Amino acid sequence: MRVWHGLDEVGPEFGPTVVTIGNFDGVHRGHQEVLAHAKARAAGLGGLPVVALTFDPHPMRVLRPDHAPLMLSEPEQRAELLGRYGADAVLILPFTKEVSGWSPEVFIERVLVTTLHAKAVVVGENFRFGHKAAGHVDTLVDAGQRYGFEVEGLSLAGDEQPWSSTYVRERLADGDVEGAAEALGRPLRVTGVVIEGDKRGRELGYPTANIPADPAAAVPQDGVYAGWLTVLTPAPGAPAYPDPLPAAISVGSNPTFDGVDRRVESYVLDRDDLELYGARIAVDFVRRLRGTQIRFETIDDLLVQMKADVDGARTILTGN
């Protein structure tokens, strides 16, 4: 799959295409429906490639930074997911003040016509674009009649609750990682590079791989969870660990030890031999074991709870 990070990276020979456009944050099941429709439309037009157009950063981070949403996926992760669910190529368009000033007509001419040579455009029915969000599906339909591309506007997909990135964020804010996973079609994944912590977990017999909780990312509510740790890039000189590893995961600032910085700390069940400092890892959240972190009065009380958390994670993840 091709990934472009600007209009100038798309070769003039590429196309014609079927284009789908959106922020696609999280690439949830609603987004997956849009991609499936785009793929079907592309097949009906003779097997054209599907291009998913997304933006980085999120437009709200440029236009109204104080109202920018917490992000469910990083750009490269989003591109990988878009490819998994049907895109043949992904164009990550840098969203700048200049781009925000493009009129709908300029956006259509520069992006859809000149660069991507669109023969069809598939978007959600609530899609808005261009300066001050002046463009909508009808704008695309009118332009398609002039430039020769078809347009399909899809209603929001979902069961009782339409799938949306906002809905997923709400579930995570409540610690409901199972509800988030239902909307995403997979567990939420948080990624980062393992840093050296205070090593108290190792001293207590539960060594953890710690990654900072990105304040701009949608990390689940503080608490303890069962999930999986996957090593994406091993630390320099360290062994590769190719398989997902079952883990008990703590999200928060470690109040028992007066912690301040919010972290995602993962203890891989029954393993104290892993070399993870400096490794890039992914943490997939499966189920919440307990809610907001507790400040324990004694280390013995903490150890009792940690064993209970590990046993609960093991039962959920392995059935033992």
Short mmCIF file of C-alpha atoms in Angstrom, two decimals:
data_model
loop_
_atom_site.label_atom_id
_atom_site.label_comp_id
_atom_site.label_asym_id
_atom_site.label_seq_id
_atom_site.Cartn_x
_atom_site.Cartn_y
_atom_site.Cartn_z
CA MET A 1 0.00 0.00 0.00
CA ARG A 2 1.21 3.48 -0.84
CA VAL A 3 1.26 6.23 1.78
CA TRP A 4 1.72 9.85 0.70
CA HIS A 5 2.30 12.78 3.05
CA GLY A 6 1.38 15.59 0.67
CA LEU A 7 -0.10 16.31 -2.73
CA ASP A 8 3.32 16.63 -4.33
CA GLU A 9 4.17 13.01 -3.46
CA VAL A 10 1.38 11.67 -5.68
CA GLY A 11 2.75 10.96 -9.11
CA PRO A 12 0.97 12.58 -12.08
CA GLU A 13 0.46 9.13 -13.62
CA PHE A 14 -1.53 7.82 -10.64
CA GLY A 15 -5.23 7.37 -11.33
CA PRO A 16 -8.06 7.33 -12.08
CA THR A 17 -9.21 6.56 -8.52
CA VAL A 18 -12.09 6.19 -6.12
CA VAL A 19 -11.56 8.58 -3.20
CA THR A 20 -12.95 8.51 0.32
CA ILE A 21 -12.30 11.47 2.62
CA GLY A 22 -12.41 11.97 6.38
CA ASN A 23 -10.43 12.35 9.57
CA PHE A 24 -10.84 8.59 10.02
CA ASP A 25 -9.63 8.85 13.61
CA GLY A 26 -9.59 5.33 15.02
CA VAL A 27 -10.88 3.85 11.74
CA HIS A 28 -13.95 2.57 13.62
CA ARG A 29 -16.72 0.40 12.19
CA GLY A 30 -18.47 3.38 10.63
CA HIS A 31 -15.29 4.26 8.76
CA GLN A 32 -14.93 0.62 7.78
CA GLU A 33 -18.40 0.73 6.19
CA VAL A 34 -17.36 3.75 4.14
CA LEU A 35 -14.22 1.95 2.98
CA ALA A 36 -16.24 -1.13 2.04
CA HIS A 37 -18.58 1.01 -0.08
CA ALA A 38 -15.61 2.69 -1.73
CA LYS A 39 -14.09 -0.70 -2.49
CA ALA A 40 -17.35 -1.91 -4.03
CA ARG A 41 -17.68 1.26 -6.11
CA ALA A 42 -14.08 0.84 -7.30
CA ALA A 43 -14.79 -2.75 -8.37
CA GLY A 44 -17.84 -1.57 -10.30
CA LEU A 45 -15.65 0.91 -12.17
CA GLY A 46 -13.26 -1.75 -13.36
CA GLY A 47 -11.08 -2.26 -10.31
CA LEU A 48 -9.83 1.28 -9.73
CA PRO A 49 -7.59 1.89 -6.70
CA VAL A 50 -9.21 3.28 -3.55
CA VAL A 51 -7.47 6.30 -2.03
CA ALA A 52 -8.30 7.27 1.56
CA LEU A 53 -7.63 10.95 2.19
CA THR A 54 -7.05 11.96 5.81
CA PHE A 55 -5.52 14.96 7.58
CA ASP A 56 -2.69 15.58 10.02
CA PRO A 57 -3.00 17.24 12.39
CA HIS A 58 -6.72 17.07 13.07
CA PRO A 59 -8.25 20.27 11.60
CA MET A 60 -9.52 21.35 15.02
CA ARG A 61 -5.94 21.43 16.32
CA VAL A 62 -5.24 24.18 13.78
CA LEU A 63 -8.59 26.00 13.82
CA ARG A 64 -9.59 25.75 17.50
CA PRO A 65 -6.76 24.12 19.49
CA ASP A 66 -8.60 24.36 22.79
CA HIS A 67 -11.41 22.22 21.35
CA ALA A 68 -9.24 19.66 19.55
CA PRO A 69 -10.33 16.08 20.36
CA LEU A 70 -8.06 13.51 21.95
CA MET A 71 -6.79 11.33 19.14
CA LEU A 72 -7.54 7.61 18.83
CA SER A 73 -4.76 6.87 16.34
CA GLU A 74 -1.46 8.26 15.15
CA PRO A 75 -1.18 9.06 11.41
CA GLU A 76 0.91 6.00 10.53
CA GLN A 77 -1.31 3.70 12.58
CA ARG A 78 -4.33 5.24 10.88
CA ALA A 79 -2.78 4.62 7.47
CA GLU A 80 -2.13 0.97 8.35
CA LEU A 81 -5.73 0.53 9.48
CA LEU A 82 -7.12 2.22 6.39
CA GLY A 83 -5.12 -0.22 4.28
CA ARG A 84 -6.32 -3.15 6.36
CA TYR A 85 -9.94 -2.23 5.72
CA GLY A 86 -9.76 -1.56 2.00
CA ALA A 87 -7.64 1.41 0.94
CA ASP A 88 -5.03 0.80 -1.75
CA ALA A 89 -3.33 4.11 -0.99
CA VAL A 90 -3.52 6.72 1.77
CA LEU A 91 -2.93 10.43 1.32
CA ILE A 92 -2.15 12.13 4.64
CA LEU A 93 -2.69 15.78 3.79
CA PRO A 94 -0.91 18.22 6.12
CA PHE A 95 -3.63 20.48 7.49
CA THR A 96 -2.30 24.02 7.70
CA LYS A 97 -3.75 27.51 7.94
CA GLU A 98 -3.32 27.74 4.17
CA VAL A 99 -5.27 24.53 3.56
CA SER A 100 -7.98 25.69 5.97
CA GLY A 101 -8.46 28.72 3.74
CA TRP A 102 -9.12 26.73 0.57
CA SER A 103 -12.64 27.14 -0.71
CA PRO A 104 -14.58 23.94 -1.48
CA GLU A 105 -13.97 24.55 -5.20
CA VAL A 106 -10.20 24.90 -4.70
CA PHE A 107 -10.11 21.72 -2.60
CA ILE A 108 -12.04 19.80 -5.26
CA GLU A 109 -9.91 21.06 -8.13
CA ARG A 110 -6.50 20.65 -6.46
CA VAL A 111 -7.08 17.40 -4.60
CA LEU A 112 -9.81 15.40 -6.28
CA VAL A 113 -9.41 16.46 -9.89
CA THR A 114 -5.78 17.45 -10.51
CA THR A 115 -4.01 15.16 -8.03
CA LEU A 116 -6.17 12.07 -7.56
CA HIS A 117 -8.12 12.05 -10.87
CA ALA A 118 -11.23 10.91 -9.02
CA LYS A 119 -13.91 8.94 -10.86
CA ALA A 120 -15.97 8.48 -7.70
CA VAL A 121 -16.01 10.01 -4.20
CA VAL A 122 -17.49 8.18 -1.21
CA VAL A 123 -18.03 10.10 2.06
CA GLY A 124 -20.30 10.16 5.10
CA GLU A 125 -23.50 12.12 4.67
CA ASN A 126 -22.34 14.66 7.28
CA PHE A 127 -19.01 15.33 5.53
CA ARG A 128 -18.04 19.02 5.42
CA PHE A 129 -14.97 20.56 3.84
CA GLY A 130 -13.42 23.78 2.62
CA HIS A 131 -13.12 27.20 4.25
CA LYS A 132 -15.54 27.52 7.18
CA ALA A 133 -16.85 24.01 6.31
CA ALA A 134 -18.83 25.53 3.44
CA GLY A 135 -18.69 22.39 1.31
CA HIS A 136 -20.95 19.35 1.77
CA VAL A 137 -22.19 16.35 -0.19
CA ASP A 138 -24.34 18.45 -2.51
CA THR A 139 -21.28 20.59 -3.29
CA LEU A 140 -19.47 17.42 -4.36
CA VAL A 141 -22.42 16.27 -6.44
CA ASP A 142 -22.51 19.58 -8.34
CA ALA A 143 -18.75 19.45 -8.91
CA GLY A 144 -18.96 15.83 -10.01
CA GLN A 145 -21.34 16.77 -12.77
CA ARG A 146 -18.80 19.28 -14.07
CA TYR A 147 -15.65 17.24 -13.60
CA GLY A 148 -16.99 13.77 -14.33
CA PHE A 149 -16.95 11.94 -11.00
CA GLU A 150 -19.73 10.17 -9.11
CA VAL A 151 -20.56 10.93 -5.46
CA GLU A 152 -22.02 8.70 -2.75
CA GLY A 153 -22.96 10.10 0.68
CA LEU A 154 -23.48 7.36 3.28
CA SER A 155 -25.59 7.51 6.42
CA LEU A 156 -23.87 6.85 9.76
CA ALA A 157 -23.48 3.14 10.48
CA GLY A 158 -24.10 1.53 13.83
CA ASP A 159 -26.50 -0.52 15.93
CA GLU A 160 -28.46 1.39 18.60
CA GLN A 161 -25.64 3.98 18.68
CA PRO A 162 -24.08 5.21 15.40
CA TRP A 163 -20.38 4.51 15.37
CA SER A 164 -18.31 7.66 15.71
CA SER A 165 -14.93 8.75 17.04
CA THR A 166 -16.73 10.87 19.64
CA TYR A 167 -18.62 7.81 20.89
CA VAL A 168 -15.36 5.85 21.23
CA ARG A 169 -13.77 8.69 23.21
CA GLU A 170 -16.77 8.77 25.55
CA ARG A 171 -16.45 5.05 26.20
CA LEU A 172 -12.74 5.41 26.98
CA ALA A 173 -13.36 8.34 29.32
CA ASP A 174 -15.59 5.97 31.31
CA GLY A 175 -13.04 3.16 31.22
CA ASP A 176 -15.37 1.09 29.05
CA VAL A 177 -12.73 -0.44 26.81
CA GLU A 178 -15.11 -3.22 25.77
CA GLY A 179 -17.64 -0.70 24.48
CA ALA A 180 -14.85 1.13 22.66
CA ALA A 181 -13.67 -2.14 21.13
CA GLU A 182 -17.18 -2.92 19.91
CA ALA A 183 -17.31 0.39 18.05
CA LEU A 184 -13.74 0.06 16.75
CA GLY A 185 -14.11 -3.56 15.71
CA ARG A 186 -10.93 -4.36 17.67
CA PRO A 187 -9.36 -3.43 21.02
CA LEU A 188 -8.05 0.10 21.51
CA ARG A 189 -4.30 0.25 20.91
CA VAL A 190 -1.93 2.69 22.64
CA THR A 191 1.68 2.84 21.43
CA GLY A 192 4.89 4.33 22.77
CA VAL A 193 8.55 3.81 23.58
CA VAL A 194 9.30 2.11 26.91
CA ILE A 195 11.02 4.44 29.36
CA GLU A 196 12.86 3.72 32.58
CA GLY A 197 10.57 4.23 35.54
CA ASP A 198 11.22 4.12 39.28
CA LYS A 199 11.59 0.29 39.06
CA ARG A 200 9.30 -0.23 42.06
CA GLY A 201 7.37 -2.86 40.13
CA ARG A 202 10.52 -4.92 39.68
CA GLU A 203 11.33 -4.58 43.39
CA LEU A 204 7.83 -5.85 44.20
CA GLY A 205 8.08 -8.79 41.80
CA TYR A 206 5.98 -7.25 39.03
CA PRO A 207 8.31 -5.51 36.54
CA THR A 208 6.41 -3.22 34.20
CA ALA A 209 6.99 -1.71 30.79
CA ASN A 210 6.11 1.98 31.14
CA ILE A 211 5.12 4.38 28.38
CA PRO A 212 4.05 7.98 29.00
CA ALA A 213 0.35 8.69 28.51
CA ASP A 214 0.31 11.17 25.62
CA PRO A 215 -1.88 14.11 26.77
CA ALA A 216 -3.13 14.48 23.19
CA ALA A 217 -4.17 10.82 22.90
CA ALA A 218 -7.38 9.13 24.01
CA VAL A 219 -6.04 6.85 26.77
CA PRO A 220 -8.60 4.94 28.89
CA GLN A 221 -9.70 6.29 32.25
CA ASP A 222 -7.31 5.62 35.15
CA GLY A 223 -7.62 2.07 36.39
CA VAL A 224 -6.35 -1.47 35.87
CA TYR A 225 -7.03 -3.49 32.73
CA ALA A 226 -6.34 -6.83 31.11
CA GLY A 227 -4.79 -6.68 27.66
CA TRP A 228 -1.94 -7.58 25.38
CA LEU A 229 1.53 -6.12 24.89
CA THR A 230 3.14 -6.38 21.46
CA VAL A 231 6.71 -5.35 20.72
CA LEU A 232 6.62 -3.37 17.48
CA THR A 233 10.34 -2.49 17.38
CA PRO A 234 12.77 -4.22 19.75
CA ALA A 235 15.20 -2.18 21.81
CA PRO A 236 18.68 -1.94 20.28
CA GLY A 237 20.50 -5.22 20.90
CA ALA A 238 17.48 -6.80 22.59
CA PRO A 239 15.71 -9.98 21.45
CA ALA A 240 12.63 -9.80 19.26
CA TYR A 241 9.37 -10.86 20.85
CA PRO A 242 7.12 -11.60 17.86
CA ASP A 243 3.96 -12.72 19.66
CA PRO A 244 1.47 -10.66 21.68
CA LEU A 245 2.09 -11.09 25.41
CA PRO A 246 -0.72 -11.21 28.02
CA ALA A 247 -0.50 -8.32 30.46
CA ALA A 248 -2.07 -6.59 33.45
CA ILE A 249 -2.11 -2.88 32.62
CA SER A 250 -2.26 0.07 35.00
CA VAL A 251 -3.21 3.53 33.74
CA GLY A 252 -2.58 6.47 36.04
CA SER A 253 0.03 8.23 38.16
CA ASN A 254 0.70 5.58 40.84
CA PRO A 255 -0.86 7.37 43.85
CA THR A 256 0.55 4.94 46.43
CA PHE A 257 4.00 6.34 45.68
CA ASP A 258 2.85 9.95 45.15
CA GLY A 259 3.29 9.74 41.40
CA VAL A 260 2.57 12.77 39.22
CA ASP A 261 3.07 11.76 35.60
CA ARG A 262 0.31 9.71 33.98
CA ARG A 263 1.63 6.47 32.51
CA VAL A 264 0.55 3.19 30.97
CA GLU A 265 2.35 0.45 32.91
CA SER A 266 2.14 -3.13 31.64
CA TYR A 267 3.20 -6.21 33.57
CA VAL A 268 3.60 -9.16 31.22
CA LEU A 269 2.21 -12.13 33.10
CA ASP A 270 4.84 -14.37 34.68
CA ARG A 271 7.75 -12.76 32.83
CA ASP A 272 10.69 -10.98 34.43
CA ASP A 273 13.21 -11.65 31.66
CA LEU A 274 12.02 -9.22 28.98
CA GLU A 275 14.37 -6.53 27.67
CA LEU A 276 12.01 -3.70 26.83
CA TYR A 277 13.68 -0.40 27.75
CA GLY A 278 13.80 1.59 24.51
CA ALA A 279 11.47 -0.79 22.66
CA ARG A 280 8.44 0.57 20.83
CA ILE A 281 5.42 -1.33 22.05
CA ALA A 282 1.68 -1.50 21.50
CA VAL A 283 -0.77 -2.05 24.36
CA ASP A 284 -4.21 -3.42 23.44
CA PHE A 285 -6.94 -3.00 26.10
CA VAL A 286 -9.35 -5.93 26.49
CA ARG A 287 -11.28 -5.45 29.74
CA ARG A 288 -11.26 -3.25 32.82
CA LEU A 289 -10.43 -5.08 36.05
CA ARG A 290 -11.11 -2.18 38.41
CA GLY A 291 -11.67 1.55 38.25
CA THR A 292 -9.75 4.59 39.42
CA GLN A 293 -6.38 3.87 40.98
CA ILE A 294 -6.28 3.42 44.75
CA ARG A 295 -3.77 4.77 47.25
CA PHE A 296 -2.86 1.80 49.46
CA GLU A 297 -1.83 2.37 53.06
CA THR A 298 0.76 -0.44 53.12
CA ILE A 299 2.92 -2.28 50.61
CA ASP A 300 1.35 -5.56 51.75
CA ASP A 301 -2.10 -4.24 50.83
CA LEU A 302 -0.76 -3.20 47.43
CA LEU A 303 0.80 -6.62 46.82
CA VAL A 304 -2.47 -8.39 47.65
CA GLN A 305 -4.31 -6.23 45.13
CA MET A 306 -1.59 -6.63 42.47
CA LYS A 307 -1.82 -10.42 42.75
CA ALA A 308 -5.61 -10.21 42.41
CA ASP A 309 -5.23 -8.00 39.33
CA VAL A 310 -2.73 -10.39 37.74
CA ASP A 311 -4.94 -13.39 38.48
CA GLY A 312 -7.93 -11.57 36.99
CA ALA A 313 -5.99 -10.65 33.85
CA ARG A 314 -4.79 -14.23 33.47
CA THR A 315 -8.34 -15.58 33.68
CA ILE A 316 -9.63 -13.11 31.10
CA LEU A 317 -6.78 -13.52 28.64
CA THR A 318 -5.88 -17.20 28.94
CA GLY A 319 -8.84 -18.81 30.66
CA ASN A 320 -6.60 -20.19 33.43
#
